[in-house]
C-alpha cells in the first residue's frame, strides 16, 4: 500500500505546461499547485519591481523579450513572429511602420483598431525600430491613425 501511495503522489506532482492564448479556461480544478505566467508589456512593472536594479544592457534585453511577448499574441508561430519583427526593423519611417501595422498586422491578425494605437503596443514596436527620427509614441500613433483614415 505504501508503494502505491508514493507512485500516485509522484504522478500527481508531474509538471504539465498548458499554453492558453485568450479566453477563460479552467484546467485541472483538483490540481495541487498552479503557476501562472503573464507575458506582455502591461506586466513589465511587476517583473522590474521583483528584480531591482539591473544593468542597462540587461534592461534592454528584458524590454525586447517583453516586446516579443506582446507581439506573439498576434503571431504565435515563431517563424511568423521573427518575420514581422524583421519587417518592423526594415521600416524607414513612422509612416512605413504605420502602413505595416494597418495594412498587414491589422488585416491578417486579431489586432484591433484600439489596440494598434495603445501605448504598450506602440512601445513593443519601438523596440525593433532601426530609424531614429519620429519614433515617439505620439508620432507613431498619429501616423497609424492617418493610414487608418485613408
Coordinates of C-alpha atoms in Angstrom, one line a residue, residues 24-134:
X24 CA -11.4 31.9 -19.8
X25 CA -10.2 28.4 -19.0
X26 CA -10.3 26.1 -16.0
X27 CA -7.9 23.2 -16.2
X28 CA -7.4 20.5 -13.6
X29 CA -9.6 22.0 -10.8
X30 CA -8.2 19.5 -8.4
X31 CA -4.5 20.4 -9.1
X32 CA -2.3 20.7 -6.0
X33 CA -0.1 23.5 -7.4
X34 CA -0.7 26.2 -10.0
X35 CA 1.8 28.6 -11.6
X36 CA 0.5 31.4 -13.8
X37 CA 3.0 33.3 -16.1
X38 CA 2.0 36.6 -17.7
X39 CA 3.7 37.8 -20.9
X40 CA 3.2 41.3 -22.3
X41 CA 4.3 44.9 -21.8
X42 CA 1.4 45.6 -19.4
X43 CA 3.1 43.3 -16.8
X44 CA 6.6 44.7 -17.1
X45 CA 6.4 46.8 -14.0
X46 CA 5.8 43.7 -11.8
X47 CA 8.9 42.0 -13.2
X48 CA 11.1 45.1 -12.7
X49 CA 9.9 45.5 -9.1
X50 CA 10.9 42.0 -8.3
X51 CA 14.3 42.2 -9.9
X52 CA 15.5 45.5 -8.5
X53 CA 18.3 47.5 -10.2
X54 CA 19.9 45.9 -13.3
X55 CA 22.5 46.9 -15.8
X56 CA 21.2 48.9 -18.9
X57 CA 22.1 46.0 -21.2
X58 CA 20.0 43.6 -19.2
X59 CA 17.1 46.0 -19.2
X60 CA 17.3 46.3 -23.0
X61 CA 17.2 42.5 -23.3
X62 CA 14.2 42.4 -21.0
X63 CA 12.4 45.1 -23.0
X64 CA 13.0 43.1 -26.2
X65 CA 11.6 39.9 -24.5
X66 CA 8.6 41.8 -23.3
X67 CA 8.1 43.3 -26.8
X68 CA 8.3 39.9 -28.3
X69 CA 5.7 38.7 -25.8
X70 CA 3.4 41.5 -26.7
X71 CA 3.7 40.7 -30.5
X72 CA 3.4 36.9 -30.0
X73 CA -0.3 37.4 -29.2
X74 CA -0.8 38.2 -32.8
X75 CA 1.9 35.9 -34.2
X76 CA 2.1 32.7 -32.2
X77 CA 4.3 30.9 -34.7
X78 CA 8.0 31.8 -34.1
X79 CA 8.7 32.0 -37.8
X80 CA 5.9 34.5 -38.4
X81 CA 6.9 36.5 -35.3
X82 CA 10.5 36.7 -36.5
X83 CA 9.3 37.7 -39.9
X84 CA 7.2 40.6 -38.7
X85 CA 10.0 41.8 -36.4
X86 CA 12.3 41.9 -39.4
X87 CA 9.7 43.8 -41.4
X88 CA 9.3 46.3 -38.5
X89 CA 13.1 46.7 -38.4
X90 CA 13.1 47.3 -42.2
X91 CA 10.7 50.3 -41.8
X92 CA 12.5 53.6 -42.7
X93 CA 9.9 55.9 -41.1
X94 CA 6.9 56.1 -38.8
X95 CA 4.8 56.3 -42.0
X96 CA 6.2 53.0 -43.2
X97 CA 5.6 51.4 -39.8
X98 CA 2.0 52.7 -39.8
X99 CA 1.4 51.1 -43.2
X100 CA 2.8 47.8 -42.0
X101 CA 0.7 47.8 -38.9
X102 CA -2.6 48.8 -40.6
X103 CA -2.2 47.0 -43.9
X104 CA -0.6 43.8 -42.7
X105 CA -1.0 43.2 -39.0
X106 CA -4.5 44.7 -38.7
X107 CA -5.8 42.9 -41.8
X108 CA -4.1 39.5 -41.2
X109 CA -4.3 39.1 -37.4
X110 CA -6.7 39.7 -34.5
X111 CA -5.2 43.1 -33.9
X112 CA -8.0 45.6 -33.1
X113 CA -8.1 49.3 -34.1
X114 CA -7.9 50.3 -30.4
X115 CA -5.0 48.1 -29.6
X116 CA -2.9 49.2 -32.5
X117 CA -2.8 52.8 -31.1
X118 CA -2.3 51.7 -27.5
X119 CA 0.8 52.9 -25.7
X120 CA 2.1 49.4 -24.7
X121 CA 1.6 48.0 -28.3
X122 CA 3.5 51.0 -29.8
X123 CA 6.2 50.6 -27.2
X124 CA 6.6 47.0 -28.2
X125 CA 7.0 48.1 -31.9
X126 CA 9.6 50.7 -30.9
X127 CA 12.0 48.0 -29.5
X128 CA 12.6 46.8 -33.1
X129 CA 12.8 50.1 -34.9
X130 CA 16.1 51.0 -36.7
X131 CA 15.2 54.6 -37.7
X132 CA 15.8 57.3 -35.1
X133 CA 13.7 60.3 -36.2
X134 CA 9.9 60.3 -35.5

